mmCIF file of C-alpha atoms in Angstrom:
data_model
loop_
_atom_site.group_PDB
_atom_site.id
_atom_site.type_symbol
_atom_site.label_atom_id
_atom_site.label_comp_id
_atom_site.label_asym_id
_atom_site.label_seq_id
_atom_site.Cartn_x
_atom_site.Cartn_y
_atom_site.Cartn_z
ATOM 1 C CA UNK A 18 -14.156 9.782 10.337
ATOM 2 C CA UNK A 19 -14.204 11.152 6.810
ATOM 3 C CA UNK A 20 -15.031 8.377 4.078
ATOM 4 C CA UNK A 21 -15.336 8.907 0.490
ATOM 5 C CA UNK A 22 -18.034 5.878 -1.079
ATOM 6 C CA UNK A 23 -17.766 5.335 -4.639
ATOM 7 C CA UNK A 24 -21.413 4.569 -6.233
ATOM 8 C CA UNK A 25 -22.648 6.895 -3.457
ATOM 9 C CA UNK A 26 -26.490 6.598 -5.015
ATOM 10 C CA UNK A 27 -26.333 2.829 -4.455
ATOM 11 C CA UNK A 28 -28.587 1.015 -1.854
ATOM 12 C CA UNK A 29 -26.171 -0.497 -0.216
ATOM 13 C CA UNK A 30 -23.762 3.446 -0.329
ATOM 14 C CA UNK A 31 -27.202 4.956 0.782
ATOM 15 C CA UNK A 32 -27.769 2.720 3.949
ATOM 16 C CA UNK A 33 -24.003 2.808 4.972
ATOM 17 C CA UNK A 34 -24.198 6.874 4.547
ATOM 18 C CA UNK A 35 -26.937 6.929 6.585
ATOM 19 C CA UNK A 36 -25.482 4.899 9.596
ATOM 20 C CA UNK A 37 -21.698 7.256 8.945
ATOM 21 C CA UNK A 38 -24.293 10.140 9.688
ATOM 22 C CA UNK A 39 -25.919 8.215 12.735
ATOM 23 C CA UNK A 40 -22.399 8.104 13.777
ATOM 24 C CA UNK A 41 -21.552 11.858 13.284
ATOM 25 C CA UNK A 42 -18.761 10.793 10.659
ATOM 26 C CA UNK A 43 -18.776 12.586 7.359
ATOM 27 C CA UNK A 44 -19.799 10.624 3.913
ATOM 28 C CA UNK A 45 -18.749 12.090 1.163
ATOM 29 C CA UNK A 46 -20.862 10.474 -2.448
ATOM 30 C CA UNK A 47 -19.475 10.382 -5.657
ATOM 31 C CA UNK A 48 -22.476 10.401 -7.839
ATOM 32 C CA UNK A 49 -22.416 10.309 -11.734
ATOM 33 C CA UNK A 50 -25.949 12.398 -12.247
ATOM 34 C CA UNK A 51 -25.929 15.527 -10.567
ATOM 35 C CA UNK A 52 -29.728 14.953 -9.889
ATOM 36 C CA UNK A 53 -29.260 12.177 -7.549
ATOM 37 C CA UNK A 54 -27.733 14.715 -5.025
ATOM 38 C CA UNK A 55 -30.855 15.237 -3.203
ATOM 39 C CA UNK A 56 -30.897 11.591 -2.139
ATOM 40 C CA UNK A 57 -27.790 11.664 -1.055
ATOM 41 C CA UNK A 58 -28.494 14.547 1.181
ATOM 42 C CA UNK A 59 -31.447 12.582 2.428
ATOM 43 C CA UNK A 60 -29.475 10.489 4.252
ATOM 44 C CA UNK A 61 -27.030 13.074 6.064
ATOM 45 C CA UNK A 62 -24.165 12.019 3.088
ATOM 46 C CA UNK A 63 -22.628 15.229 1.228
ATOM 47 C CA UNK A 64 -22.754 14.754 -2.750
ATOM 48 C CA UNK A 65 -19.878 14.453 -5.326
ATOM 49 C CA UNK A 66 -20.494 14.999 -8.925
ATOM 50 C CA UNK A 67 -17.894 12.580 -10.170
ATOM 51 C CA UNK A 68 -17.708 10.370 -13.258
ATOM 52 C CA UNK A 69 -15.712 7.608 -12.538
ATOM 53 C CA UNK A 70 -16.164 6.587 -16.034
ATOM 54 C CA UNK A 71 -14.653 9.672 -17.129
ATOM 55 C CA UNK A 72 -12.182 11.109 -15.206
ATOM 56 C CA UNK A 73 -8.790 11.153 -14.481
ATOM 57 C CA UNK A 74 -6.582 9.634 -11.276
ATOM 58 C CA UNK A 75 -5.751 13.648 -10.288
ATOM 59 C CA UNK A 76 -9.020 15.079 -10.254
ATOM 60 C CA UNK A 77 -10.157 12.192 -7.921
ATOM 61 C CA UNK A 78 -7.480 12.479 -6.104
ATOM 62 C CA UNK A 79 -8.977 16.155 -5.265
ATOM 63 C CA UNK A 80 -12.161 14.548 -4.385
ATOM 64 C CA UNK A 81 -10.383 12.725 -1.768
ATOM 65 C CA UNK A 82 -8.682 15.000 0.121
ATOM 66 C CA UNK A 83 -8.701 14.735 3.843
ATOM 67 C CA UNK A 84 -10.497 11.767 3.761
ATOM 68 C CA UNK A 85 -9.442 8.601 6.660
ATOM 69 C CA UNK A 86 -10.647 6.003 4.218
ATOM 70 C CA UNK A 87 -12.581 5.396 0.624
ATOM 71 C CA UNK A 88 -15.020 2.089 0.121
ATOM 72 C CA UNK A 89 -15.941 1.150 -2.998
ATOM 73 C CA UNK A 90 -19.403 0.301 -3.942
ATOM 74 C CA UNK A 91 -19.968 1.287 -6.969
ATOM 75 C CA UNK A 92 -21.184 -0.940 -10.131
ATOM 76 C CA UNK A 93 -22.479 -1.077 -13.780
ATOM 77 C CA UNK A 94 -25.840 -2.210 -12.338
ATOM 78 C CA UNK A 95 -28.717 -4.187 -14.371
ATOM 79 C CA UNK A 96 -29.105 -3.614 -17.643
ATOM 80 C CA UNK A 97 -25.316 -3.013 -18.040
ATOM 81 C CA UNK A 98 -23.294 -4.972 -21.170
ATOM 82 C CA UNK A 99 -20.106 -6.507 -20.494
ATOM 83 C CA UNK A 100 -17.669 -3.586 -21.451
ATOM 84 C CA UNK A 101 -19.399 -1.457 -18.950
ATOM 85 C CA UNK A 102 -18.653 -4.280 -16.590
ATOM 86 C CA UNK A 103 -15.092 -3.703 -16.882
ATOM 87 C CA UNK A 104 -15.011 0.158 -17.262
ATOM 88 C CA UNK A 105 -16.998 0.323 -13.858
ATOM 89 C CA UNK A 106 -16.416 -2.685 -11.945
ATOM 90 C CA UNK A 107 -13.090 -3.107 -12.581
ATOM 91 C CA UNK A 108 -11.909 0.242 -13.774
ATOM 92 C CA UNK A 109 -13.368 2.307 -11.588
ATOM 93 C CA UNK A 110 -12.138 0.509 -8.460
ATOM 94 C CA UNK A 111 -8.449 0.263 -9.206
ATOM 95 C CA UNK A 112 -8.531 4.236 -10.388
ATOM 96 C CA UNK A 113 -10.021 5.069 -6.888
ATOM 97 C CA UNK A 114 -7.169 2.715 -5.701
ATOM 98 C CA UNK A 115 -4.486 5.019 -7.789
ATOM 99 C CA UNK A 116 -6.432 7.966 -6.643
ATOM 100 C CA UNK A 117 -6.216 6.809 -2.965
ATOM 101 C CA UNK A 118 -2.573 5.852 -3.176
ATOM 102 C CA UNK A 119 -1.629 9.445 -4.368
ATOM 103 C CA UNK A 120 -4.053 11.519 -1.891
ATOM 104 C CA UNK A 121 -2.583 9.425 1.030
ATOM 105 C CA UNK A 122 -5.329 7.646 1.894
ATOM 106 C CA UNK A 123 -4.649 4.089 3.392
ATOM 107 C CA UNK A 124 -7.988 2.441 3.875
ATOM 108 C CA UNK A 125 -9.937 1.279 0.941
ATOM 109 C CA UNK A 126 -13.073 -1.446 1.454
ATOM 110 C CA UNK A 127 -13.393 -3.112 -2.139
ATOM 111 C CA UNK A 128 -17.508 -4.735 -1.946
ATOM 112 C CA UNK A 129 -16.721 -7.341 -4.554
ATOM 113 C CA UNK A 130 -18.798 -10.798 -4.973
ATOM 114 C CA UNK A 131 -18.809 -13.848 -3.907
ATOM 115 C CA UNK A 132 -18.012 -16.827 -6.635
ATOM 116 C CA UNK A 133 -15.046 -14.673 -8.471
ATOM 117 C CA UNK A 134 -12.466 -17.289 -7.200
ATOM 118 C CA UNK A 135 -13.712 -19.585 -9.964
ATOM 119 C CA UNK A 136 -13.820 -19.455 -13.685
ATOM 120 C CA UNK A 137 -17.432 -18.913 -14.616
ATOM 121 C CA UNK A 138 -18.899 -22.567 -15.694
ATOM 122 C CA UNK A 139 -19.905 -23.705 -19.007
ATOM 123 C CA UNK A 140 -23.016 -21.900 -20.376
ATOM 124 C CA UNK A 141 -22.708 -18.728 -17.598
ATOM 125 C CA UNK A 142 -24.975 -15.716 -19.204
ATOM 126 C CA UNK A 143 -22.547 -13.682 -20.750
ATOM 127 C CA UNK A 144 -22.597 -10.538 -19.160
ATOM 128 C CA UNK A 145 -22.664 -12.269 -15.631
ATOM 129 C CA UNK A 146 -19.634 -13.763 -16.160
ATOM 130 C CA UNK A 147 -17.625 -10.571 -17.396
ATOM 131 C CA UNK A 148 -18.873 -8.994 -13.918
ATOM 132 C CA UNK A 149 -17.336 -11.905 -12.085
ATOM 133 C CA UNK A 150 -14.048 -11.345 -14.053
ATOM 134 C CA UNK A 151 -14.662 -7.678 -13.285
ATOM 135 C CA UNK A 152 -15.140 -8.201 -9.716
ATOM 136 C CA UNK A 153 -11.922 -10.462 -9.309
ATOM 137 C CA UNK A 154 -9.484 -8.290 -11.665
ATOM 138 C CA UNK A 155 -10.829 -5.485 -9.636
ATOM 139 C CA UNK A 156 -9.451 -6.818 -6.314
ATOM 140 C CA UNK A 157 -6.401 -8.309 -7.486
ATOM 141 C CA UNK A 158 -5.649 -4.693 -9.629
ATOM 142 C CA UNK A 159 -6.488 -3.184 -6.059
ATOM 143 C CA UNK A 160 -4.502 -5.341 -3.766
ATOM 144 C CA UNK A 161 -1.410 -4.342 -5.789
ATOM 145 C CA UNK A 162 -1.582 -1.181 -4.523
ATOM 146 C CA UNK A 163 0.454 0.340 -1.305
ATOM 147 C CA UNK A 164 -3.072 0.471 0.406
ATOM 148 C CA UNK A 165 -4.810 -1.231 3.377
ATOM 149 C CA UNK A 166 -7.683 -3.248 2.078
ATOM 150 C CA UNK A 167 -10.187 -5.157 2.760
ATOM 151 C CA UNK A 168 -12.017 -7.035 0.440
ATOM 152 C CA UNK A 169 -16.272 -7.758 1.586
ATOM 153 C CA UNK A 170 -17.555 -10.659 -0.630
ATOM 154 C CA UNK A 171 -21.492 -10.688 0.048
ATOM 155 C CA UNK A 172 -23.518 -13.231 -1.113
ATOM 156 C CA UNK A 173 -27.044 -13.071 -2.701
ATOM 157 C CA UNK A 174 -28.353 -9.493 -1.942
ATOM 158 C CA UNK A 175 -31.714 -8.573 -0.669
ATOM 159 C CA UNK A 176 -33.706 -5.605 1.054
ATOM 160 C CA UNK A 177 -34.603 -7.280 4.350
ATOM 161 C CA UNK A 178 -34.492 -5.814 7.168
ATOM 162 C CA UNK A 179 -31.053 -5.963 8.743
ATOM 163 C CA UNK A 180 -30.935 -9.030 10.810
ATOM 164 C CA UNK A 181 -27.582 -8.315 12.947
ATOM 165 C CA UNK A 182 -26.539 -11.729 12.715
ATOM 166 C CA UNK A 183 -23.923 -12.816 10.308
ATOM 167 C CA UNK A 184 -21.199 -15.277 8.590
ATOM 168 C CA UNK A 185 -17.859 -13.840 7.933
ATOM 169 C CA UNK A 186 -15.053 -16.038 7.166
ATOM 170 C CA UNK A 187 -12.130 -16.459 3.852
ATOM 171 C CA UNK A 188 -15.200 -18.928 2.593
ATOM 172 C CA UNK A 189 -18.801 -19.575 3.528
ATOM 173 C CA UNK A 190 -21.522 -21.368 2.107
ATOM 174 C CA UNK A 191 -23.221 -19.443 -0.607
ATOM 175 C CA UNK A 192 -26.482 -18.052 0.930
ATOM 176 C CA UNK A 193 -28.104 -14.442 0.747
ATOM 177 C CA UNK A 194 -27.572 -11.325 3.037
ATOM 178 C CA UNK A 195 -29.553 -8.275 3.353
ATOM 179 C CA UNK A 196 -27.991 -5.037 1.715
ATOM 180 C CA UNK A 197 -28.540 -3.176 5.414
ATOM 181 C CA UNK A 198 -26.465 -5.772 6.672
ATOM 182 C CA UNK A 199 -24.072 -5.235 4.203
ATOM 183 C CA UNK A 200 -23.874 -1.413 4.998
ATOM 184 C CA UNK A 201 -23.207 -2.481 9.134
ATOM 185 C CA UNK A 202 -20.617 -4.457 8.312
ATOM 186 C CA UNK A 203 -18.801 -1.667 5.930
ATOM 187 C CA UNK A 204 -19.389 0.593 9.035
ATOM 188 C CA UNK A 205 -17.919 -2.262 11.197
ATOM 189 C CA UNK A 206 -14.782 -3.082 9.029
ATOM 190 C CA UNK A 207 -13.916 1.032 8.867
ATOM 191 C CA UNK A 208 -13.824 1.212 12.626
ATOM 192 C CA UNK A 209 -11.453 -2.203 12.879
ATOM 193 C CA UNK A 210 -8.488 -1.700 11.056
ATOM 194 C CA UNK A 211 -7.010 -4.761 11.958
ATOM 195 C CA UNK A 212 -9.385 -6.828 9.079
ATOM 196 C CA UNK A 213 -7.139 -4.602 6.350
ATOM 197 C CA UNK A 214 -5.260 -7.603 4.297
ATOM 198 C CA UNK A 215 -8.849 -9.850 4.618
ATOM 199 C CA UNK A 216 -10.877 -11.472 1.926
ATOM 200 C CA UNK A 217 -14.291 -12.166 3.621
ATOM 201 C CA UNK A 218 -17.239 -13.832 2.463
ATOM 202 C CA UNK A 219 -20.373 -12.964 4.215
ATOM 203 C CA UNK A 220 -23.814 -14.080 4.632
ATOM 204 C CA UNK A 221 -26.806 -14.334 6.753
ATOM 205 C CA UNK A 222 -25.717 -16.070 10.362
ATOM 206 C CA UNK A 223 -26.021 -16.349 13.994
ATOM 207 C CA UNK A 224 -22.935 -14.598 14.597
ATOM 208 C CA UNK A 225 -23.381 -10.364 15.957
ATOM 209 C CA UNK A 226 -21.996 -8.332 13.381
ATOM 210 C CA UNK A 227 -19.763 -7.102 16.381
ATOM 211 C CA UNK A 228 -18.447 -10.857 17.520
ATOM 212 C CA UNK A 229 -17.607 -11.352 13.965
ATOM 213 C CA UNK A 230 -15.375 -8.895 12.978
ATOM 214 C CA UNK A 231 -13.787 -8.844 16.659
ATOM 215 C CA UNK A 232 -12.761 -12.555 15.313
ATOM 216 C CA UNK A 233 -11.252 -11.727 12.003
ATOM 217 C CA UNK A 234 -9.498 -8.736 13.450
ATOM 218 C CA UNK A 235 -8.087 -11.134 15.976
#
């Protein structure tokens, strides 16, 4: 399989990279600084130089040629202001969906967030609550697309060690998840393309990664 992962310098990018590579699949990175490349390579993924902040649907469309599916993982990250939130988080994701749509490409995993279904309450930090709106405008801007999505909602991220064991369901109770479980499920969802049309919350469980995406697929 040939996958093309937006924010390819990301942790979560970087773990799910690695286990494409485990798998003898090709990742492709689009990275914005040509000096993250290195990384990249690190972890068996081939690098991109790509500004998703500034480029166009056709030259990403290039970038995604002969590729079985594109996940999107990119982000503003900390330290980010709200318009950046929408450039990025939103933008970004629903130009890889146009660039997708033209280059053929079917399967797109959107990571999102959990808590977007909901306005942001009263007295949310500012910037926090544009990335929710981000996050949400981003899958419904994606969703409209002719494309076979699947929409991963983690919860509160961390760098345990993967634990394997997961809940994945339309809703969960919030709770935290480890970014390297994050990446396995990514790698799980590409392989089942039954879950395309699936919003799915996901945290920390009891459930093998394997068990619960054979259920949603089902």
């Amino acid at each position: 399989m040939r996958v093309v992962i937006a924010g390819g310098h990301g942790k979560i990018a970087k773990l799910l990279e690695r286990e494409l590579a485990g798998r003898g699949d090709t990742a492709l990175g689009l990275i914005r600084n040509p000096d993250h490349a290195a990384a990249l390579r690190a972890v068996g993924a081939e690098p991109v130089v790509c500004d998703l902040e500034h480029t166009d649907a056709d030259t990403l469309t290039a970038h995604l040629a002969g590729a079985d599916a594109v996940v999107f993982a990119a982000g503003a990250g900390p330290g980010s202001g709200a318009a950046r939130k929408d450039t990025v988080d939103r933008g970004a994701a629903v130009l890889l969906a146009d660039a997708a749509t033209r280059a053929g490409v079917r399967r797109y995993l959107l990571v999102s967030s959990m808590g977007v279904d909901t306005a942001p309450p009263e007295g949310t930090d500012e910037v926090w609550a544009a990335y929710l709106r981000a996050k949400k405008a981003a899958e419904d801007g994606v969703a409209a697309r002719d494309l076979d999505v699947t929409v991963l909602r983690p919860g509160r991220l961390t760098d345990d060690e993967p634990a394997g064991r997961i809940t994945l369901a339309r809703h969960v109770e919030p709770g935290a998840i480890s970014r390297a479980d994050v990446a396995r499920v990514l790698l799980a969802l590409l392989y089942a393309p039954a879950t395309a049309g699936h919003t799915l919350e996901l945290v920390g469980g009891d459930t093998p990664i394997a068990d619960a995406i054979a259920a949603v697929a089902a």
